[in-house]
XYZ file of C-alpha atoms in Angstrom:
668
model
C -11.081 -61.077 15.905
C -10.551 -57.364 16.165
C -8.516 -57.380 12.950
C -11.326 -59.183 11.158
C -13.895 -56.702 12.450
C -11.757 -53.768 11.373
C -11.415 -55.257 7.900
C -15.118 -55.955 7.703
C -15.937 -52.431 8.838
C -13.522 -50.991 6.290
C -15.005 -53.109 3.502
C -18.487 -52.069 4.561
C -17.430 -48.420 4.588
C -15.814 -48.806 1.171
C -18.981 -50.430 -0.141
C -21.128 -47.608 1.207
C -18.706 -45.069 -0.212
C -18.767 -46.624 -3.681
C -22.530 -47.037 -3.542
C -22.994 -43.422 -2.560
C -20.517 -42.105 -5.115
C -23.134 -41.201 -7.724
C -24.897 -39.014 -5.114
C -21.871 -36.856 -4.385
C -22.245 -33.147 -4.907
C -21.077 -31.601 -8.134
C -17.586 -30.056 -8.120
C -17.461 -26.342 -7.375
C -16.543 -25.504 -10.979
C -19.698 -27.181 -12.273
C -21.861 -25.522 -9.605
C -20.481 -22.069 -10.418
C -20.930 -22.674 -14.145
C -24.482 -23.849 -13.506
C -25.206 -20.617 -11.649
C -23.785 -18.573 -14.507
C -25.889 -20.435 -17.099
C -29.002 -20.011 -14.933
C -28.387 -16.275 -14.605
C -27.848 -16.045 -18.364
C -31.118 -17.879 -19.006
C -33.002 -15.476 -16.703
C -31.403 -12.498 -18.440
C -32.364 -13.777 -21.889
C -35.927 -14.409 -20.720
C -36.277 -10.664 -20.109
C -35.082 -9.819 -23.636
C -36.925 -12.275 -25.875
C -40.204 -11.386 -27.587
C -42.130 -14.526 -26.568
C -42.352 -17.099 -23.789
C -41.670 -19.907 -26.305
C -38.308 -18.400 -27.238
C -37.488 -17.919 -23.549
C -38.055 -21.603 -22.762
C -36.188 -22.835 -25.853
C -33.255 -20.545 -25.017
C -33.170 -21.949 -21.481
C -33.203 -25.541 -22.747
C -30.525 -24.632 -25.295
C -28.301 -23.252 -22.534
C -28.965 -26.361 -20.427
C -27.840 -28.546 -23.342
C -24.622 -26.577 -23.763
C -24.009 -26.765 -19.989
C -24.530 -30.552 -19.857
C -22.252 -31.068 -22.864
C -19.480 -28.692 -21.835
C -19.195 -29.816 -18.212
C -20.028 -33.521 -18.709
C -22.595 -33.699 -15.961
C -23.703 -36.960 -17.603
C -22.676 -38.732 -20.806
C -23.442 -36.812 -23.988
C -25.899 -39.438 -25.197
C -27.667 -39.391 -21.817
C -27.699 -35.578 -21.896
C -29.181 -35.519 -25.403
C -31.853 -38.096 -24.521
C -32.699 -36.127 -21.364
C -33.200 -32.934 -23.375
C -35.431 -34.829 -25.794
C -37.594 -36.079 -22.924
C -37.790 -32.572 -21.413
C -39.016 -31.217 -24.746
C -41.671 -33.928 -24.784
C -42.788 -33.108 -21.227
C -43.429 -29.474 -22.193
C -46.639 -30.753 -23.778
C -47.808 -31.978 -20.379
C -46.717 -28.914 -18.411
C -47.535 -26.317 -21.080
C -50.187 -24.498 -18.966
C -47.818 -24.215 -16.001
C -45.029 -22.948 -18.276
C -47.276 -20.359 -19.864
C -47.319 -22.124 -23.223
C -50.321 -22.831 -25.409
C -48.799 -26.155 -26.481
C -45.585 -28.154 -26.124
C -42.377 -26.919 -27.712
C -42.258 -30.091 -29.835
C -45.378 -32.141 -30.656
C -45.169 -35.561 -29.005
C -46.114 -37.144 -32.312
C -42.851 -35.790 -33.779
C -40.588 -36.186 -30.732
C -38.982 -39.453 -31.856
C -38.852 -38.663 -35.557
C -35.089 -38.295 -35.208
C -34.723 -42.072 -34.978
C -36.178 -42.404 -38.476
C -34.507 -39.301 -39.872
C -32.484 -39.350 -43.065
C -29.273 -38.523 -41.180
C -29.589 -41.226 -38.509
C -30.610 -43.987 -40.921
C -27.740 -42.951 -43.198
C -25.260 -43.288 -40.321
C -26.580 -46.733 -39.419
C -26.238 -47.791 -43.067
C -22.671 -46.538 -43.521
C -21.584 -48.275 -40.306
C -22.911 -51.554 -41.702
C -21.310 -50.951 -45.111
C -17.968 -50.163 -43.472
C -18.169 -53.329 -41.364
C -18.948 -55.363 -44.478
C -15.938 -54.045 -46.364
C -13.775 -54.708 -43.310
C -15.103 -58.266 -42.990
C -13.763 -59.147 -46.430
C -10.267 -58.007 -45.455
C -10.380 -55.076 -47.865
C -9.932 -52.460 -45.159
C -6.962 -54.410 -43.836
C -5.292 -54.113 -47.240
C -5.938 -50.366 -47.287
C -4.431 -50.094 -43.803
C -1.463 -52.148 -44.976
C -0.884 -49.726 -47.882
C -1.053 -46.703 -45.577
C 1.450 -48.297 -43.204
C 3.764 -49.146 -46.088
C 3.690 -45.550 -47.327
C 3.545 -43.753 -43.993
C 5.426 -46.075 -41.661
C 4.334 -46.231 -38.048
C 4.862 -42.648 -36.862
C 1.996 -40.371 -35.986
C 3.348 -37.404 -37.956
C 3.447 -39.448 -41.180
C 0.285 -41.527 -40.768
C -2.035 -38.623 -39.881
C -1.444 -36.660 -43.134
C -1.953 -39.771 -45.286
C -5.178 -40.819 -43.552
C -6.528 -37.275 -43.367
C -5.804 -36.363 -46.987
C -7.260 -39.661 -48.246
C -10.468 -39.242 -46.259
C -10.653 -35.566 -47.221
C -10.455 -36.471 -50.911
C -13.137 -39.163 -50.587
C -15.384 -36.646 -48.817
C -15.383 -34.527 -51.999
C -17.686 -37.001 -53.687
C -19.606 -38.700 -50.899
C -21.168 -37.618 -47.622
C -18.448 -36.898 -45.059
C -20.006 -39.188 -42.474
C -19.885 -41.993 -45.046
C -16.199 -41.384 -45.697
C -15.466 -41.301 -41.965
C -17.419 -44.505 -41.304
C -15.678 -46.215 -44.209
C -12.240 -45.415 -42.774
C -13.103 -46.130 -39.143
C -12.070 -49.819 -39.370
C -8.945 -48.838 -41.338
C -7.811 -46.440 -38.626
C -8.666 -49.010 -35.956
C -6.408 -51.564 -37.642
C -3.598 -49.044 -38.032
C -3.885 -48.234 -34.329
C -3.667 -51.922 -33.446
C -0.588 -52.511 -35.602
C 1.363 -49.402 -34.659
C 0.389 -49.096 -30.992
C -0.710 -45.497 -31.615
C -3.795 -44.693 -29.500
C -6.977 -44.574 -31.541
C -7.768 -41.186 -30.006
C -4.638 -39.733 -31.638
C -5.790 -40.777 -35.111
C -9.574 -40.549 -35.265
C -9.976 -36.829 -34.564
C -7.697 -35.715 -37.439
C -9.473 -38.186 -39.697
C -12.909 -36.960 -38.609
C -12.083 -33.266 -38.870
C -10.611 -33.718 -42.357
C -13.679 -35.700 -43.425
C -15.761 -32.646 -42.482
C -13.328 -30.291 -44.203
C -13.223 -32.470 -47.320
C -16.935 -31.871 -47.790
C -16.144 -28.230 -48.651
C -14.137 -29.082 -51.784
C -17.060 -29.679 -54.173
C -20.692 -28.636 -54.346
C -21.772 -32.240 -53.633
C -19.455 -32.750 -50.643
C -21.962 -31.747 -47.944
C -25.713 -31.366 -47.611
C -25.634 -27.530 -47.248
C -23.645 -27.169 -50.480
C -25.962 -29.574 -52.296
C -28.915 -27.507 -51.080
C -27.389 -24.097 -51.795
C -28.198 -23.771 -55.506
C -31.855 -24.562 -54.830
C -31.931 -21.861 -52.145
C -30.324 -19.383 -54.556
C -32.985 -20.103 -57.178
C -35.687 -19.648 -54.562
C -34.219 -16.316 -53.465
C -34.014 -15.184 -57.107
C -37.802 -15.318 -57.324
C -38.054 -12.335 -54.963
C -35.109 -10.331 -56.336
C -35.177 -7.796 -59.176
C -33.572 -8.815 -62.474
C -30.362 -6.840 -61.900
C -29.748 -8.607 -58.580
C -30.350 -12.177 -59.744
C -27.686 -14.647 -58.581
C -25.958 -17.297 -60.701
C -25.768 -20.827 -59.307
C -22.416 -22.385 -58.440
C -20.764 -25.096 -60.549
C -19.385 -28.372 -59.136
C -15.819 -27.144 -58.575
C -16.473 -23.445 -57.894
C -15.642 -23.911 -54.244
C -12.646 -26.230 -54.722
C -9.858 -23.643 -54.095
C -11.421 -22.692 -50.756
C -12.017 -26.317 -49.769
C -8.471 -27.402 -50.622
C -7.032 -24.645 -48.425
C -9.331 -25.676 -45.572
C -8.250 -29.333 -45.819
C -4.561 -28.372 -45.974
C -5.078 -26.137 -42.940
C -6.604 -29.038 -41.013
C -3.749 -31.407 -41.899
C -1.051 -28.858 -41.039
C -2.831 -28.023 -37.787
C -2.622 -31.598 -36.539
C 0.916 -32.080 -37.837
C 2.127 -29.019 -35.928
C -0.126 -28.955 -32.862
C -1.367 -32.547 -32.736
C 0.911 -33.596 -29.891
C -0.490 -30.771 -27.773
C -4.229 -30.919 -28.542
C -4.914 -34.583 -29.317
C -5.947 -36.610 -26.268
C -4.872 -40.035 -25.134
C -8.045 -41.430 -23.643
C -8.180 -43.046 -20.232
C -9.319 -46.347 -21.676
C -6.195 -46.587 -23.784
C -3.905 -45.562 -20.947
C -5.274 -48.193 -18.609
C -5.498 -51.055 -21.079
C -3.739 -54.272 -20.203
C -0.342 -54.662 -21.815
C -0.112 -58.303 -22.886
C 3.667 -58.391 -23.166
C 4.041 -56.899 -19.679
C 1.901 -59.750 -18.369
C 4.051 -62.464 -19.987
C 7.226 -60.732 -18.847
C 6.007 -60.613 -15.247
C 4.647 -64.176 -15.074
C 7.111 -66.082 -17.249
C 10.073 -63.744 -17.570
C 9.374 -63.690 -21.290
C 10.600 -60.433 -22.832
C 10.354 -60.962 -26.579
C 9.645 -59.021 -29.730
C 9.248 -59.727 -33.433
C 11.950 -58.676 -35.908
C 11.700 -58.712 -39.699
C 14.942 -59.360 -41.572
C 16.022 -59.634 -45.205
C 18.448 -62.450 -46.050
C 21.064 -61.215 -48.528
C 22.606 -63.572 -51.074
C 25.948 -63.650 -49.216
C 24.457 -64.310 -45.766
C 25.781 -67.448 -43.963
C 22.132 -68.262 -43.225
C 21.365 -69.152 -46.860
C 20.779 -72.889 -47.238
C 20.296 -73.578 -43.519
C 17.037 -75.055 -42.269
C 15.150 -73.605 -39.325
C 16.193 -76.625 -37.265
C 19.862 -75.781 -37.892
C 19.919 -72.358 -36.270
C 16.846 -71.678 -34.086
C 17.829 -73.449 -30.833
C 21.466 -72.422 -31.037
C 20.566 -68.730 -31.354
C 17.568 -68.729 -28.935
C 15.206 -67.431 -31.627
C 12.142 -68.792 -33.367
C 11.016 -68.089 -36.924
C 7.293 -67.438 -37.074
C 6.919 -66.512 -40.759
C 8.954 -66.834 -43.979
C 8.567 -65.228 -47.392
C 10.539 -67.135 -49.992
C 12.359 -65.527 -52.904
C 9.406 -66.275 -55.211
C 7.114 -64.230 -52.956
C 5.287 -67.199 -51.435
C 4.696 -66.895 -47.703
C 4.811 -69.711 -45.177
C 3.148 -68.977 -41.860
C 1.876 -71.243 -39.094
C 0.233 -74.599 -39.485
C 0.599 -76.372 -42.791
C 3.354 -74.104 -44.043
C 6.222 -73.585 -41.647
C 8.072 -76.802 -40.869
C 11.491 -76.958 -39.200
C 12.905 -78.452 -42.409
C 12.215 -75.257 -44.400
C 15.489 -73.971 -45.853
C 16.363 -70.276 -45.965
C 16.763 -68.908 -49.474
C 18.672 -65.849 -50.620
C 16.535 -62.668 -50.795
C 13.931 -64.261 -48.565
C 12.333 -62.429 -45.634
C 12.060 -63.859 -42.108
C 9.946 -62.815 -39.145
C 11.956 -63.859 -36.098
C 10.769 -63.751 -32.502
C 12.954 -63.712 -29.391
C 14.474 -61.490 -26.742
C 15.949 -58.210 -27.991
C 19.551 -59.189 -27.214
C 19.179 -62.558 -28.946
C 17.660 -60.936 -32.028
C 20.474 -58.394 -32.268
C 23.111 -61.105 -31.955
C 21.315 -63.276 -34.521
C 21.059 -60.452 -37.094
C 24.708 -59.526 -36.619
C 26.001 -63.106 -36.751
C 24.301 -63.911 -40.056
C 24.688 -60.426 -41.617
C 20.945 -59.916 -41.950
C 19.339 -56.644 -43.034
C 17.070 -55.712 -40.166
C 14.006 -53.652 -41.058
C 13.006 -50.990 -38.525
C 9.306 -51.535 -39.277
C 7.317 -54.591 -40.225
C 6.777 -54.416 -43.999
C 6.262 -57.849 -45.498
C 4.318 -59.280 -42.560
C 2.616 -56.089 -41.297
C -0.801 -57.596 -42.014
C -0.234 -61.258 -41.106
C 1.591 -60.548 -37.831
C -0.384 -57.477 -36.728
C -1.854 -57.503 -33.230
C -5.256 -58.052 -34.804
C -4.068 -61.271 -36.451
C -1.529 -62.835 -34.074
C 0.127 -62.616 -30.685
C 1.261 -64.492 -27.569
C -1.125 -67.016 -26.010
C -1.234 -69.470 -23.085
C -2.331 -73.086 -23.497
C -2.456 -75.887 -20.920
C -1.957 -79.643 -21.404
C -5.013 -81.300 -19.742
C -5.035 -84.798 -18.180
C -5.860 -87.365 -20.846
C -4.367 -85.285 -23.637
C -2.832 -87.275 -26.481
C 0.108 -84.827 -26.406
C 1.341 -86.103 -23.023
C 4.741 -87.761 -23.300
C 5.526 -86.085 -26.601
C 7.688 -83.050 -27.280
C 7.114 -80.019 -29.510
C 9.714 -81.374 -31.934
C 8.018 -84.741 -32.118
C 4.573 -83.184 -32.588
C 5.809 -80.591 -35.114
C 3.910 -78.073 -33.028
C 4.498 -75.099 -35.304
C 3.676 -76.840 -38.579
C 0.721 -78.949 -37.382
C -0.862 -76.679 -34.747
C 0.404 -73.236 -35.784
C 2.063 -72.748 -32.365
C 5.579 -71.304 -32.112
C 6.650 -72.460 -28.634
C 8.411 -69.686 -26.691
C 8.326 -71.055 -23.152
C 7.077 -73.982 -21.071
C 6.023 -73.495 -17.439
C 5.962 -76.504 -15.080
C 5.867 -76.666 -11.287
C 6.875 -73.039 -10.854
C 9.787 -73.268 -13.299
C 9.868 -71.763 -16.795
C 12.032 -73.006 -19.665
C 12.591 -70.579 -22.553
C 13.506 -70.920 -26.214
C 17.202 -71.699 -26.466
C 17.060 -73.913 -23.359
C 15.922 -77.034 -25.185
C 12.270 -76.284 -24.508
C 11.120 -77.992 -27.707
C 12.686 -81.292 -26.638
C 10.839 -81.419 -23.280
C 8.124 -84.070 -23.181
C 4.767 -82.658 -22.150
C 3.144 -83.539 -18.830
C -0.393 -82.848 -17.536
C -0.681 -79.254 -16.273
C 2.150 -77.865 -18.428
C 1.531 -74.300 -19.594
C 2.731 -73.538 -23.107
C 3.482 -69.922 -24.034
C 3.310 -69.671 -27.802
C 3.256 -67.136 -30.589
C 0.324 -67.977 -32.838
C -2.235 -66.562 -35.210
C -5.628 -65.864 -33.681
C -7.171 -67.992 -36.413
C -5.112 -70.990 -35.275
C -5.936 -70.287 -31.637
C -9.673 -70.170 -32.370
C -9.408 -73.540 -34.097
C -7.518 -75.036 -31.133
C -10.359 -74.108 -28.773
C -12.191 -77.094 -30.235
C -9.202 -79.433 -29.691
C -9.524 -81.489 -26.490
C -5.777 -82.072 -26.365
C -5.163 -78.442 -25.391
C -6.975 -75.951 -23.169
C -6.756 -72.390 -24.505
C -6.338 -70.049 -21.525
C -6.110 -66.820 -23.526
C -9.628 -65.596 -24.233
C -9.294 -61.841 -24.869
C -8.099 -62.038 -28.446
C -9.822 -60.924 -31.681
C -11.927 -63.866 -32.854
C -12.150 -62.509 -36.358
C -13.606 -64.517 -39.208
C -12.693 -62.801 -42.459
C -14.618 -63.607 -45.626
C -12.287 -62.696 -48.517
C -14.432 -64.777 -50.897
C -17.209 -62.201 -50.395
C -15.104 -59.211 -51.473
C -16.792 -58.947 -54.887
C -20.241 -58.862 -53.290
C -19.115 -56.229 -50.787
C -17.505 -54.030 -53.443
C -20.487 -54.475 -55.731
C -23.030 -53.257 -53.204
C -20.730 -50.454 -52.087
C -20.443 -49.243 -55.694
C -24.220 -49.528 -56.141
C -24.831 -47.404 -53.047
C -22.195 -44.850 -54.055
C -23.575 -44.616 -57.597
C -27.075 -43.996 -56.260
C -25.742 -41.271 -53.965
C -23.811 -39.468 -56.707
C -25.997 -39.871 -59.784
C -29.605 -40.178 -58.626
C -32.029 -38.023 -56.690
C -32.989 -40.835 -54.350
C -32.865 -40.079 -50.647
C -29.401 -40.602 -49.118
C -30.667 -43.016 -46.458
C -32.387 -45.203 -49.072
C -29.262 -45.341 -51.245
C -26.981 -46.274 -48.353
C -29.442 -48.730 -46.818
C -29.573 -50.465 -50.214
C -25.854 -51.125 -49.897
C -26.188 -52.180 -46.259
C -28.995 -54.665 -46.925
C -27.069 -55.995 -49.926
C -24.161 -56.784 -47.572
C -26.502 -58.761 -45.327
C -28.482 -60.591 -48.022
C -25.305 -61.638 -49.864
C -23.777 -63.088 -46.698
C -20.965 -60.546 -46.322
C -22.365 -59.888 -42.831
C -24.861 -61.747 -40.698
C -27.705 -59.731 -39.242
C -26.174 -60.055 -35.757
C -22.859 -58.721 -37.056
C -24.725 -55.816 -38.655
C -26.334 -54.958 -35.315
C -22.943 -55.118 -33.604
C -21.440 -52.778 -36.216
C -23.784 -49.954 -35.250
C -22.653 -47.539 -32.524
C -25.967 -47.106 -30.733
C -24.501 -44.341 -28.571
C -23.995 -42.310 -31.746
C -27.516 -43.096 -32.942
C -29.117 -41.941 -29.682
C -26.954 -38.818 -29.523
C -27.968 -37.598 -32.971
C -31.589 -38.741 -32.897
C -32.161 -37.103 -29.509
C -30.758 -33.740 -30.647
C -33.003 -33.462 -33.703
C -36.095 -32.382 -31.664
C -34.043 -29.557 -30.133
C -33.216 -28.292 -33.625
C -36.919 -28.471 -34.475
C -37.794 -26.414 -31.404
C -35.089 -23.806 -32.091
C -36.409 -23.305 -35.612
C -40.196 -23.677 -35.167
C -40.507 -21.309 -32.185
C -38.662 -18.499 -33.939
C -35.654 -18.757 -31.606
C -33.222 -19.150 -34.496
C -34.671 -16.166 -36.369
C -34.563 -14.026 -33.222
C -30.899 -14.865 -32.548
C -30.061 -14.119 -36.180
C -31.889 -10.781 -36.115
C -30.191 -9.727 -32.885
C -26.778 -10.613 -34.252
C -27.280 -8.964 -37.617
C -28.553 -5.723 -36.057
C -25.077 -5.268 -34.600
C -23.379 -5.285 -38.004
C -24.257 -1.788 -39.164
C -21.247 0.285 -40.194
C -18.866 -2.663 -40.548
C -16.794 -3.256 -43.719
C -18.042 -5.912 -46.105
C -15.439 -8.501 -45.033
C -16.396 -7.852 -41.406
C -20.088 -8.395 -42.159
C -19.171 -11.547 -44.053
C -17.108 -12.773 -41.089
C -20.028 -12.094 -38.734
C -22.342 -14.101 -40.993
C -19.812 -16.980 -40.919
C -19.618 -16.828 -37.106
C -23.414 -16.866 -36.885
C -23.595 -19.885 -39.190
C -20.930 -21.617 -37.088
C -22.976 -21.080 -33.929
C -26.196 -22.311 -35.506
C -24.626 -25.483 -36.884
C -23.535 -26.413 -33.339
C -27.091 -26.338 -31.981
C -29.137 -27.464 -34.973
C -28.627 -29.388 -38.206
C -26.334 -27.814 -40.765
C -29.141 -28.075 -43.309
C -31.525 -26.227 -40.986
C -28.919 -23.538 -40.337
C -28.351 -23.118 -44.075
C -32.056 -22.865 -44.885
C -32.522 -20.277 -42.142
C -29.474 -18.095 -42.775
C -29.091 -18.035 -46.570
C -32.105 -15.707 -47.119
C -30.876 -13.441 -44.311
C -27.321 -13.404 -45.711
C -28.626 -12.553 -49.194
C -30.589 -9.567 -47.864
C -27.614 -8.364 -45.793
C -25.293 -8.558 -48.821
C -27.690 -6.602 -51.000
C -28.064 -3.932 -48.312
C -24.284 -3.663 -47.917
C -23.590 -3.604 -51.650
C -21.868 -7.002 -51.649
C -22.339 -10.076 -53.843
C -25.310 -11.997 -52.376
C -24.203 -15.301 -53.985
C -20.850 -15.068 -52.182
C -22.582 -14.421 -48.861
C -24.893 -17.393 -49.486
C -21.849 -19.579 -50.218
C -20.198 -18.297 -47.031
C -23.148 -19.598 -45.017
C -23.125 -23.010 -46.749
C -19.396 -23.403 -46.072
C -19.456 -22.085 -42.507
C -22.043 -24.695 -41.525
C -19.205 -27.239 -41.888
C -17.333 -25.467 -39.085
C -18.530 -28.037 -36.537
C -15.599 -28.946 -34.337
C -16.354 -27.535 -30.879
C -18.831 -30.139 -29.614
C -19.780 -33.600 -30.929
C -23.098 -32.593 -32.494
C -21.898 -33.094 -36.080
C -22.572 -36.594 -37.381
C -18.871 -37.298 -37.971
C -17.841 -36.140 -34.487
C -20.609 -38.219 -32.936
C -19.430 -41.214 -34.969
C -15.814 -41.119 -33.743
C -16.574 -40.134 -30.150
C -17.417 -43.614 -28.875
C -14.650 -45.712 -30.502
C -11.926 -43.231 -29.470
C -13.317 -42.600 -25.983
C -13.416 -38.838 -26.544
C -15.013 -36.460 -24.053
C -16.574 -33.084 -24.809
C -13.532 -31.174 -23.407
C -11.366 -33.039 -25.944
C -13.409 -31.524 -28.765
C -13.418 -28.099 -27.131
C -9.618 -28.132 -26.776
C -8.782 -29.374 -30.280
C -11.866 -28.017 -32.018
C -11.650 -24.518 -30.563
C -8.439 -23.715 -32.416
C -9.688 -25.479 -35.548
C -12.866 -23.379 -35.483
C -10.864 -20.137 -35.453
C -8.512 -21.351 -38.199
C -11.515 -22.368 -40.306
C -13.069 -18.913 -40.030
C -9.825 -17.100 -40.833
C -8.991 -19.256 -43.857
C -12.598 -19.157 -45.089
C -12.890 -15.353 -45.055
C -9.420 -14.800 -46.535
C -9.941 -17.311 -49.368
C -13.492 -16.165 -50.119
C -12.236 -12.610 -50.589
C -9.224 -13.719 -52.635
C -11.107 -16.112 -54.931
C -14.431 -14.273 -55.274
């Protein structure tokens, strides 16, 4: 009795402890940092010219504090800031304000903004292209070229996305490649967090390679023409052509790729979710003693295996063939294609599954050319398409009393039997497992395609125990519709003046109306965490700009530049633009700073057009925190935290500034 009471008391204490966990005090580091930010806010309040700027500066510092120290999730932090801005309308008299910092009628405009709607649309378009299997083919090509190593895959993905970002919005390029990178991660076992950040950063950098690669660069020529209206004739600026900025952009993209190739293993995170994920093969090894892997081999013309059927050699060598590509290129996999009577041809390719020692002995015995990486079957046998599953023979099953050989289990059901578990005993391949007659309660451990497994869930003769597998229904017959609407959207983006969100939503709705995606699948494709993060930050950018806070910060910074050399003034302008793009939209930062940069350049005797271009490029230097649309997009799928961006993005920010200033002075 006393033992029971002790256990109950302990469980009750544990329950109270876990219940009270959210109420625990903040760590000392966060408390100290909070005190520092509060003191800084009080200091700024004594320096600013108006009470509105004082309050906006305080809220701005609070935002940075919540993001940097992860007091709550970034989407929760952003939504909280949005609500606080809305409440300033209610408490304006107490705060000394004549009105709220952001009108309540405009507080939620971010959810209908061009940027947010565009992100929703590109997520749907990307999901549609992936649903047709097109993204899987792209991933297959990247794996074929780059192999399965991080140092080879990252440059290929990053350079491809960087190039695409030259001609379409960088967030669109990133969203398009998100499913590709996800598939590559699944096939190679590389954590998604090791691949998405290089891809995202290079998507941002790729937008600097042409004058249509990012919104600030698209906007720049209009701003130059506007500034020309107030300048004397001898100081008029010429607009920039499409590829004027290409040399600078190429160097920035190369810098980003080299950075991750050299320092990636030090700065790229492996997220907690990926570290703690269940390892399926470990489970089957522990429960059934099944320690198997898949090997791809090439059968040479002089191999003793040529002419033998699968039935001739599988049991003897304790291996199972799960896929065959014949000499004519035709593949036989799973149900309806891979019977035990299939004969091995010269120059054919086999995917063989078994224990490592058995595979080595098999390859050596028959003089097979073992491939270190899966090439022929990288798509068909990827973890997203196939794997190990458990099935149980229920009472009343028509399979009772029959063996796997008799049922032709692999050819009819698509199940490659690896082990059979009965009454606490497990029989493996090579121990005559296929000749054992099935009994009620038998557990079959099989290698199968997920498509076959999904079909067997409707078969009453088997009970599928494995549930956590990708139930993916590809629609390759819809690929023309998907490509058609993608091209329509891209054409509208590149060659018309229609709003970006309208162009992309045209493609997204085309995917839905043509049946590429169902409406439920479209909803599931959207990362609502990303949507709330971006939409909630837009009111803060409005407040920073409308209250004069941005202009005040710019004036204070620029007043410190007197007496500096031209390249130093240019560098300071780039740093200022970098700061502003972290706390407001890059378009807003460009609109605000280009006129100031033009006036500074004229006063310093520099080229105002070059200074204006410096601002438009520096607003792409958005790597420190996930406020850029691309960073917000990849944050959720990869499980990134703000410190991950600070660690990797801090160095990238400095490299960006150095390369930008050096190249701008060399080229212009």
